[in-house]
Amino acid sequence: MDHLLIALLNTRFEDPDALETPVGAARWWNGAGLHVAGKPRFDAGLCAALRSLRGALDANVSGEPAPLPFPFRGEASDGILFEVLHAARTAIAAGDLCRIRRCGGQTCGRYFLDQTKNGSRRWCSLRCMERARAPRRRTISR
């Protein structure tokens, strides 16, 4: 479920924000690869609830404890909100939020899950790591 939280947090870095429109939220949900019972309705209310959850989750990951909202609306789309909220509360209870980090790349800032033993990973991908190390490598090789 951590991949769902990472995907939710990283929607902020998409251009445009995936949670701004119902179509973007539907694409994000389908890309996450999870399914819920029934046919959820992607509308502005669901987008607002997901943005609210993302904001609270972002605060918790940043070390500022914030209560997670209870955004259920009594609709079929509550299955999506339940999955996200369940993943967030499970991660908080297990203490896994300390493993979610922001990329150390100056131009990136995306979130990733640090699964290294000693918790020392700094970049979201090898691409970001190479971007960060390339200028230093150029000055050393001269």
Tab-separated table of N, CA and C in Angstrom:
chain	number	residue	atom	x	y	z
A	1	MET	N	0.804	-1.197	0.000
A	1	MET	CA	0.000	0.000	0.000
A	1	MET	C	0.851	1.266	0.000
A	2	ASP	N	2.123	1.128	0.334
A	2	ASP	CA	2.983	2.307	0.335
A	2	ASP	C	3.057	2.940	-1.050
A	3	HIS	N	2.973	2.097	-2.100
A	3	HIS	CA	3.041	2.665	-3.443
A	3	HIS	C	1.837	3.558	-3.719
A	4	LEU	N	0.699	3.290	-3.095
A	4	LEU	CA	-0.480	4.138	-3.255
A	4	LEU	C	-0.230	5.504	-2.614
A	5	LEU	N	0.384	5.513	-1.451
A	5	LEU	CA	0.676	6.778	-0.780
A	5	LEU	C	1.700	7.593	-1.561
A	6	ILE	N	2.732	6.918	-2.074
A	6	ILE	CA	3.737	7.611	-2.877
A	6	ILE	C	3.089	8.193	-4.131
A	7	ALA	N	2.243	7.404	-4.771
A	7	ALA	CA	1.557	7.880	-5.983
A	7	ALA	C	0.673	9.081	-5.664
A	8	LEU	N	-0.011	9.048	-4.533
A	8	LEU	CA	-0.859	10.171	-4.140
A	8	LEU	C	-0.023	11.418	-3.868
A	9	LEU	N	1.054	11.266	-3.127
A	9	LEU	CA	1.909	12.422	-2.826
A	9	LEU	C	2.534	13.008	-4.092
A	10	ASN	N	2.894	12.157	-5.034
A	10	ASN	CA	3.567	12.636	-6.245
A	10	ASN	C	2.619	13.249	-7.273
A	11	THR	N	1.306	13.187	-7.038
A	11	THR	CA	0.386	13.837	-7.974
A	11	THR	C	0.616	15.335	-8.011
A	12	ARG	N	1.129	15.889	-6.938
A	12	ARG	CA	1.393	17.330	-6.866
A	12	ARG	C	2.448	17.759	-7.878
A	13	PHE	N	3.330	16.862	-8.264
A	13	PHE	CA	4.437	17.203	-9.152
A	13	PHE	C	4.111	16.983	-10.623
A	14	GLU	N	2.912	16.519	-10.897
A	14	GLU	CA	2.502	16.356	-12.283
A	14	GLU	C	2.022	17.707	-12.805
A	15	ASP	N	2.142	17.901	-14.091
A	15	ASP	CA	1.698	19.157	-14.676
A	15	ASP	C	0.674	18.868	-15.751
A	16	PRO	N	-0.560	19.115	-15.553
A	16	PRO	CA	-1.218	19.715	-14.379
A	16	PRO	C	-1.413	18.680	-13.265
A	17	ASP	N	-1.721	19.180	-12.086
A	17	ASP	CA	-1.961	18.326	-10.926
A	17	ASP	C	-3.071	17.335	-11.262
A	18	ALA	N	-2.796	16.065	-11.060
A	18	ALA	CA	-3.750	15.013	-11.420
A	18	ALA	C	-5.049	15.097	-10.622
A	19	LEU	N	-5.013	15.703	-9.456
A	19	LEU	CA	-6.205	15.751	-8.620
A	19	LEU	C	-7.006	17.038	-8.804
A	20	GLU	N	-6.676	17.826	-9.805
A	20	GLU	CA	-7.421	19.053	-10.069
A	20	GLU	C	-8.709	18.781	-10.832
A	21	THR	N	-8.723	17.751	-11.661
A	21	THR	CA	-9.906	17.453	-12.464
A	21	THR	C	-10.337	16.010	-12.236
A	22	PRO	N	-11.620	15.729	-12.394
A	22	PRO	CA	-12.087	14.343	-12.247
A	22	PRO	C	-11.425	13.387	-13.243
A	23	VAL	N	-11.166	13.848	-14.457
A	23	VAL	CA	-10.505	12.988	-15.449
A	23	VAL	C	-9.086	12.657	-14.991
A	24	GLY	N	-8.374	13.650	-14.469
A	24	GLY	CA	-7.021	13.416	-13.958
A	24	GLY	C	-7.018	12.459	-12.778
A	25	ALA	N	-8.001	12.600	-11.887
A	25	ALA	CA	-8.096	11.709	-10.732
A	25	ALA	C	-8.402	10.282	-11.182
A	26	ALA	N	-9.248	10.130	-12.185
A	26	ALA	CA	-9.565	8.792	-12.709
A	26	ALA	C	-8.327	8.161	-13.326
A	27	ARG	N	-7.558	8.943	-14.068
A	27	ARG	CA	-6.313	8.414	-14.655
A	27	ARG	C	-5.332	8.013	-13.570
A	28	TRP	N	-5.222	8.852	-12.536
A	28	TRP	CA	-4.309	8.533	-11.439
A	28	TRP	C	-4.742	7.222	-10.773
A	29	TRP	N	-6.018	7.075	-10.480
A	29	TRP	CA	-6.513	5.874	-9.804
A	29	TRP	C	-6.287	4.630	-10.661
A	30	ASN	N	-6.583	4.730	-11.941
A	30	ASN	CA	-6.370	3.584	-12.827
A	30	ASN	C	-4.885	3.256	-12.945
A	31	GLY	N	-4.036	4.266	-12.917
A	31	GLY	CA	-2.587	4.045	-12.953
A	31	GLY	C	-2.056	3.407	-11.687
A	32	ALA	N	-2.750	3.628	-10.572
A	32	ALA	CA	-2.329	3.025	-9.299
A	32	ALA	C	-2.557	1.514	-9.309
A	33	GLY	N	-3.446	1.049	-10.198
A	33	GLY	CA	-3.652	-0.385	-10.355
A	33	GLY	C	-4.531	-1.041	-9.313
A	34	LEU	N	-5.274	-0.261	-8.546
A	34	LEU	CA	-6.176	-0.829	-7.543
A	34	LEU	C	-7.610	-0.765	-8.050
A	35	HIS	N	-8.431	-1.623	-7.504
A	35	HIS	CA	-9.832	-1.668	-7.905
A	35	HIS	C	-10.705	-1.666	-6.660
A	36	VAL	N	-11.865	-1.076	-6.801
A	36	VAL	CA	-12.836	-1.068	-5.711
A	36	VAL	C	-14.149	-1.627	-6.224
A	37	ALA	N	-14.976	-2.073	-5.297
A	37	ALA	CA	-16.281	-2.621	-5.676
A	37	ALA	C	-17.176	-1.496	-6.195
A	38	GLY	N	-18.012	-1.839	-7.134
A	38	GLY	CA	-18.918	-0.841	-7.689
A	38	GLY	C	-18.220	0.033	-8.716
A	39	LYS	N	-18.912	1.044	-9.160
A	39	LYS	CA	-18.350	1.968	-10.142
A	39	LYS	C	-18.219	3.339	-9.482
A	40	PRO	N	-17.014	3.697	-9.043
A	40	PRO	CA	-16.853	4.981	-8.373
A	40	PRO	C	-17.083	6.147	-9.334
A	41	ARG	N	-17.630	7.207	-8.798
A	41	ARG	CA	-17.891	8.398	-9.597
A	41	ARG	C	-16.798	9.419	-9.302
A	42	PHE	N	-16.043	9.752	-10.315
A	42	PHE	CA	-14.989	10.745	-10.167
A	42	PHE	C	-15.603	12.115	-10.421
A	43	ASP	N	-15.661	12.927	-9.373
A	43	ASP	CA	-16.233	14.259	-9.481
A	43	ASP	C	-15.384	15.240	-8.684
A	44	ALA	N	-15.814	16.488	-8.660
A	44	ALA	CA	-15.046	17.526	-7.967
A	44	ALA	C	-14.952	17.252	-6.467
A	45	GLY	N	-15.995	16.669	-5.875
A	45	GLY	CA	-15.964	16.344	-4.447
A	45	GLY	C	-14.911	15.299	-4.113
A	46	LEU	N	-14.789	14.289	-4.963
A	46	LEU	CA	-13.765	13.260	-4.750
A	46	LEU	C	-12.370	13.866	-4.908
A	47	CYS	N	-12.209	14.725	-5.901
A	47	CYS	CA	-10.909	15.384	-6.102
A	47	CYS	C	-10.529	16.216	-4.880
A	48	ALA	N	-11.493	16.964	-4.334
A	48	ALA	CA	-11.228	17.786	-3.148
A	48	ALA	C	-10.875	16.907	-1.947
A	49	ALA	N	-11.566	15.792	-1.785
A	49	ALA	CA	-11.278	14.881	-0.669
A	49	ALA	C	-9.885	14.272	-0.818
A	50	LEU	N	-9.508	13.894	-2.027
A	50	LEU	CA	-8.172	13.338	-2.261
A	50	LEU	C	-7.085	14.387	-2.026
A	51	ARG	N	-7.334	15.623	-2.434
A	51	ARG	CA	-6.359	16.693	-2.174
A	51	ARG	C	-6.214	16.946	-0.680
A	52	SER	N	-7.321	16.869	0.042
A	52	SER	CA	-7.284	17.040	1.491
A	52	SER	C	-6.476	15.928	2.157
A	53	LEU	N	-6.703	14.695	1.721
A	53	LEU	CA	-5.917	13.574	2.242
A	53	LEU	C	-4.442	13.732	1.902
A	54	ARG	N	-4.158	14.181	0.679
A	54	ARG	CA	-2.769	14.375	0.268
A	54	ARG	C	-2.087	15.429	1.128
A	55	GLY	N	-2.785	16.521	1.425
A	55	GLY	CA	-2.209	17.570	2.262
A	55	GLY	C	-1.886	17.084	3.665
A	56	ALA	N	-2.809	16.339	4.265
A	56	ALA	CA	-2.580	15.805	5.614
A	56	ALA	C	-1.451	14.785	5.601
A	57	LEU	N	-1.401	13.970	4.581
A	57	LEU	CA	-0.345	12.966	4.470
A	57	LEU	C	1.009	13.646	4.271
A	58	ASP	N	1.042	14.685	3.456
A	58	ASP	CA	2.270	15.444	3.230
A	58	ASP	C	2.782	16.039	4.537
A	59	ALA	N	1.880	16.576	5.337
A	59	ALA	CA	2.278	17.137	6.634
A	59	ALA	C	2.839	16.055	7.543
A	60	ASN	N	2.203	14.891	7.580
A	60	ASN	CA	2.686	13.795	8.426
A	60	ASN	C	4.049	13.290	7.976
A	61	VAL	N	4.256	13.207	6.674
A	61	VAL	CA	5.552	12.757	6.150
A	61	VAL	C	6.631	13.779	6.474
A	62	SER	N	6.271	15.062	6.462
A	62	SER	CA	7.231	16.130	6.749
A	62	SER	C	7.544	16.250	8.232
A	63	GLY	N	6.890	15.459	9.065
A	63	GLY	CA	7.177	15.475	10.495
A	63	GLY	C	6.250	16.363	11.296
A	64	GLU	N	5.234	16.927	10.674
A	64	GLU	CA	4.257	17.743	11.379
A	64	GLU	C	2.983	16.911	11.545
A	65	PRO	N	2.768	16.324	12.702
A	65	PRO	CA	1.596	15.468	12.872
A	65	PRO	C	0.306	16.236	12.583
A	66	ALA	N	-0.451	15.735	11.650
A	66	ALA	CA	-1.725	16.346	11.284
A	66	ALA	C	-2.782	15.247	11.254
A	67	PRO	N	-3.959	15.547	11.753
A	67	PRO	CA	-5.003	14.514	11.718
A	67	PRO	C	-5.438	14.245	10.278
A	68	LEU	N	-5.668	12.989	9.990
A	68	LEU	CA	-6.160	12.628	8.665
A	68	LEU	C	-7.660	12.906	8.615
A	69	PRO	N	-8.127	13.564	7.571
A	69	PRO	CA	-9.560	13.861	7.489
A	69	PRO	C	-10.371	12.592	7.290
A	70	PHE	N	-11.622	12.687	7.587
A	70	PHE	CA	-12.565	11.584	7.392
A	70	PHE	C	-13.504	12.003	6.272
A	71	PRO	N	-13.096	11.800	5.004
A	71	PRO	CA	-13.790	12.420	3.879
A	71	PRO	C	-14.941	11.626	3.266
A	72	PHE	N	-15.467	10.637	3.949
A	72	PHE	CA	-16.478	9.789	3.332
A	72	PHE	C	-17.768	10.563	3.079
A	73	ARG	N	-18.358	10.292	1.909
A	73	ARG	CA	-19.524	11.051	1.475
A	73	ARG	C	-20.752	10.175	1.254
A	74	GLY	N	-20.663	8.895	1.524
A	74	GLY	CA	-21.796	8.003	1.337
A	74	GLY	C	-22.071	7.688	-0.127
A	75	GLU	N	-21.028	7.619	-0.920
A	75	GLU	CA	-21.170	7.339	-2.349
A	75	GLU	C	-20.270	6.174	-2.726
A	76	ALA	N	-20.379	5.720	-3.976
A	76	ALA	CA	-19.554	4.614	-4.455
A	76	ALA	C	-18.070	4.980	-4.462
A	77	SER	N	-17.768	6.266	-4.589
A	77	SER	CA	-16.363	6.690	-4.616
A	77	SER	C	-15.708	6.591	-3.242
A	78	ASP	N	-16.496	6.303	-2.204
A	78	ASP	CA	-15.907	6.130	-0.871
A	78	ASP	C	-14.934	4.962	-0.828
A	79	GLY	N	-15.074	3.999	-1.731
A	79	GLY	CA	-14.134	2.881	-1.788
A	79	GLY	C	-12.719	3.356	-2.070
A	80	ILE	N	-12.596	4.339	-2.930
A	80	ILE	CA	-11.279	4.911	-3.247
A	80	ILE	C	-10.725	5.621	-2.022
A	81	LEU	N	-11.555	6.445	-1.396
A	81	LEU	CA	-11.113	7.177	-0.202
A	81	LEU	C	-10.752	6.214	0.923
A	82	PHE	N	-11.517	5.130	1.057
A	82	PHE	CA	-11.222	4.135	2.081
A	82	PHE	C	-9.853	3.511	1.845
A	83	GLU	N	-9.554	3.132	0.601
A	83	GLU	CA	-8.257	2.508	0.295
A	83	GLU	C	-7.104	3.442	0.657
A	84	VAL	N	-7.233	4.720	0.288
A	84	VAL	CA	-6.165	5.684	0.565
A	84	VAL	C	-6.037	5.919	2.064
A	85	LEU	N	-7.159	6.126	2.735
A	85	LEU	CA	-7.139	6.376	4.171
A	85	LEU	C	-6.622	5.159	4.934
A	86	HIS	N	-7.018	3.976	4.523
A	86	HIS	CA	-6.539	2.749	5.166
A	86	HIS	C	-5.017	2.613	5.002
A	87	ALA	N	-4.522	2.880	3.813
A	87	ALA	CA	-3.074	2.805	3.586
A	87	ALA	C	-2.338	3.824	4.444
A	88	ALA	N	-2.883	5.026	4.548
A	88	ALA	CA	-2.232	6.074	5.345
A	88	ALA	C	-2.227	5.722	6.834
A	89	ARG	N	-3.359	5.286	7.334
A	89	ARG	CA	-3.425	4.944	8.764
A	89	ARG	C	-2.584	3.730	9.099
A	90	THR	N	-2.516	2.768	8.194
A	90	THR	CA	-1.665	1.601	8.401
A	90	THR	C	-0.198	2.011	8.435
A	91	ALA	N	0.199	2.890	7.520
A	91	ALA	CA	1.593	3.356	7.483
A	91	ALA	C	1.939	4.158	8.733
A	92	ILE	N	1.014	4.972	9.203
A	92	ILE	CA	1.263	5.756	10.423
A	92	ILE	C	1.388	4.826	11.620
A	93	ALA	N	0.483	3.866	11.738
A	93	ALA	CA	0.509	2.937	12.878
A	93	ALA	C	1.772	2.082	12.877
A	94	ALA	N	2.234	1.687	11.700
A	94	ALA	CA	3.422	0.843	11.613
A	94	ALA	C	4.720	1.651	11.679
A	95	GLY	N	4.615	2.960	11.622
A	95	GLY	CA	5.814	3.801	11.649
A	95	GLY	C	6.539	3.839	10.321
A	96	ASP	N	5.849	3.512	9.256
A	96	ASP	CA	6.476	3.477	7.933
A	96	ASP	C	6.587	4.844	7.265
A	97	LEU	N	5.946	5.854	7.817
A	97	LEU	CA	6.011	7.173	7.183
A	97	LEU	C	7.428	7.756	7.215
A	98	CYS	N	8.236	7.313	8.177
A	98	CYS	CA	9.613	7.819	8.237
A	98	CYS	C	10.439	7.295	7.068
A	99	ARG	N	9.955	6.272	6.380
A	99	ARG	CA	10.660	5.730	5.213
A	99	ARG	C	10.255	6.426	3.916
A	100	ILE	N	9.215	7.243	3.964
A	100	ILE	CA	8.830	8.020	2.789
A	100	ILE	C	9.622	9.315	2.835
A	101	ARG	N	10.382	9.560	1.782
A	101	ARG	CA	11.273	10.722	1.747
A	101	ARG	C	11.092	11.511	0.468
A	102	ARG	N	11.573	12.747	0.498
A	102	ARG	CA	11.595	13.583	-0.707
A	102	ARG	C	12.944	13.433	-1.378
A	103	CYS	N	12.930	13.477	-2.692
A	103	CYS	CA	14.146	13.347	-3.483
A	103	CYS	C	15.093	14.505	-3.170
A	104	GLY	N	16.382	14.205	-3.109
A	104	GLY	CA	17.391	15.211	-2.829
A	104	GLY	C	17.800	16.019	-4.049
A	105	GLY	N	17.262	15.681	-5.214
A	105	GLY	CA	17.570	16.435	-6.425
A	105	GLY	C	17.007	17.844	-6.347
A	106	GLN	N	17.785	18.818	-6.788
A	106	GLN	CA	17.360	20.213	-6.681
A	106	GLN	C	16.130	20.522	-7.516
A	107	THR	N	15.969	19.855	-8.632
A	107	THR	CA	14.838	20.151	-9.509
A	107	THR	C	13.712	19.137	-9.393
A	108	CYS	N	13.818	18.169	-8.510
A	108	CYS	CA	12.830	17.097	-8.460
A	108	CYS	C	11.834	17.287	-7.312
A	109	GLY	N	12.173	16.850	-6.140
A	109	GLY	CA	11.290	16.961	-4.985
A	109	GLY	C	10.235	15.885	-4.869
A	110	ARG	N	10.233	14.879	-5.766
A	110	ARG	CA	9.234	13.803	-5.710
A	110	ARG	C	9.479	12.933	-4.476
A	111	TYR	N	8.462	12.203	-4.080
A	111	TYR	CA	8.558	11.305	-2.940
A	111	TYR	C	8.941	9.906	-3.400
A	112	PHE	N	9.594	9.172	-2.518
A	112	PHE	CA	9.944	7.779	-2.785
A	112	PHE	C	9.975	7.034	-1.464
A	113	LEU	N	9.954	5.722	-1.554
A	113	LEU	CA	10.026	4.881	-0.367
A	113	LEU	C	11.450	4.375	-0.221
A	114	ASP	N	12.083	4.739	0.870
A	114	ASP	CA	13.456	4.319	1.137
A	114	ASP	C	13.418	2.934	1.770
A	115	GLN	N	13.828	1.933	0.989
A	115	GLN	CA	13.804	0.557	1.478
A	115	GLN	C	15.204	0.042	1.798
A	116	THR	N	16.181	0.936	1.871
A	116	THR	CA	17.524	0.496	2.223
A	116	THR	C	17.572	0.135	3.703
A	117	LYS	N	18.515	-0.725	4.052
A	117	LYS	CA	18.626	-1.177	5.433
A	117	LYS	C	18.893	-0.029	6.401
A	118	ASN	N	19.824	0.836	6.024
A	118	ASN	CA	20.206	1.916	6.931
A	118	ASN	C	19.464	3.223	6.679
A	119	GLY	N	18.525	3.236	5.744
A	119	GLY	CA	17.718	4.429	5.497
A	119	GLY	C	18.502	5.590	4.928
A	120	SER	N	19.446	5.313	4.033
A	120	SER	CA	20.316	6.368	3.533
A	120	SER	C	20.036	6.796	2.093
A	121	ARG	N	19.016	6.282	1.487
A	121	ARG	CA	18.715	6.648	0.098
A	121	ARG	C	18.331	8.119	0.029
A	122	ARG	N	18.843	8.820	-1.019
A	122	ARG	CA	18.605	10.255	-1.117
A	122	ARG	C	17.856	10.677	-2.366
A	123	TRP	N	17.835	9.846	-3.389
A	123	TRP	CA	17.223	10.236	-4.651
A	123	TRP	C	16.105	9.270	-5.017
A	124	CYS	N	15.134	9.780	-5.774
A	124	CYS	CA	13.989	8.951	-6.158
A	124	CYS	C	14.345	7.976	-7.269
A	125	SER	N	15.357	8.301	-8.057
A	125	SER	CA	15.732	7.432	-9.170
A	125	SER	C	17.218	7.611	-9.488
A	126	LEU	N	17.744	6.708	-10.292
A	126	LEU	CA	19.134	6.832	-10.724
A	126	LEU	C	19.328	8.085	-11.576
A	127	ARG	N	18.310	8.440	-12.296
A	127	ARG	CA	18.376	9.643	-13.138
A	127	ARG	C	18.614	10.892	-12.286
A	128	CYS	N	17.880	11.032	-11.195
A	128	CYS	CA	18.079	12.179	-10.300
A	128	CYS	C	19.453	12.133	-9.633
A	129	MET	N	19.897	10.942	-9.276
A	129	MET	CA	21.206	10.811	-8.663
A	129	MET	C	22.301	11.248	-9.636
A	130	GLU	N	22.200	10.833	-10.878
A	130	GLU	CA	23.196	11.221	-11.878
A	130	GLU	C	23.174	12.720	-12.135
A	131	ARG	N	21.999	13.322	-12.143
A	131	ARG	CA	21.910	14.779	-12.314
A	131	ARG	C	22.604	15.502	-11.179
A	132	ALA	N	22.461	14.984	-9.973
A	132	ALA	CA	23.075	15.630	-8.813
A	132	ALA	C	24.580	15.425	-8.788
A	133	ARG	N	25.049	14.290	-9.240
A	133	ARG	CA	26.473	13.985	-9.161
A	133	ARG	C	27.274	14.473	-10.368
A	134	ALA	N	26.638	14.683	-11.489
A	134	ALA	CA	27.353	15.066	-12.711
A	134	ALA	C	28.153	16.352	-12.566
A	135	PRO	N	27.620	17.437	-12.021
A	135	PRO	CA	28.439	18.653	-11.887
A	135	PRO	C	29.663	18.438	-11.000
A	136	ARG	N	29.503	17.676	-9.939
A	136	ARG	CA	30.627	17.404	-9.041
A	136	ARG	C	31.681	16.575	-9.744
A	137	ARG	N	31.243	15.624	-10.550
A	137	ARG	CA	32.168	14.765	-11.283
A	137	ARG	C	32.960	15.576	-12.304
A	138	ARG	N	32.324	16.558	-12.922
A	138	ARG	CA	33.029	17.395	-13.904
A	138	ARG	C	34.132	18.211	-13.263
A	139	THR	N	33.907	18.702	-12.052
A	139	THR	CA	34.927	19.506	-11.382
A	139	THR	C	36.068	18.634	-10.859
A	140	ILE	N	35.785	17.410	-10.487
A	140	ILE	CA	36.819	16.507	-9.968
A	140	ILE	C	37.737	16.031	-11.105
A	141	SER	N	37.177	15.779	-12.264
A	141	SER	CA	37.967	15.197	-13.358
A	141	SER	C	38.867	16.216	-14.046
A	142	ARG	N	38.725	17.470	-13.763
A	142	ARG	CA	39.576	18.485	-14.402
A	142	ARG	C	40.899	18.627	-13.753
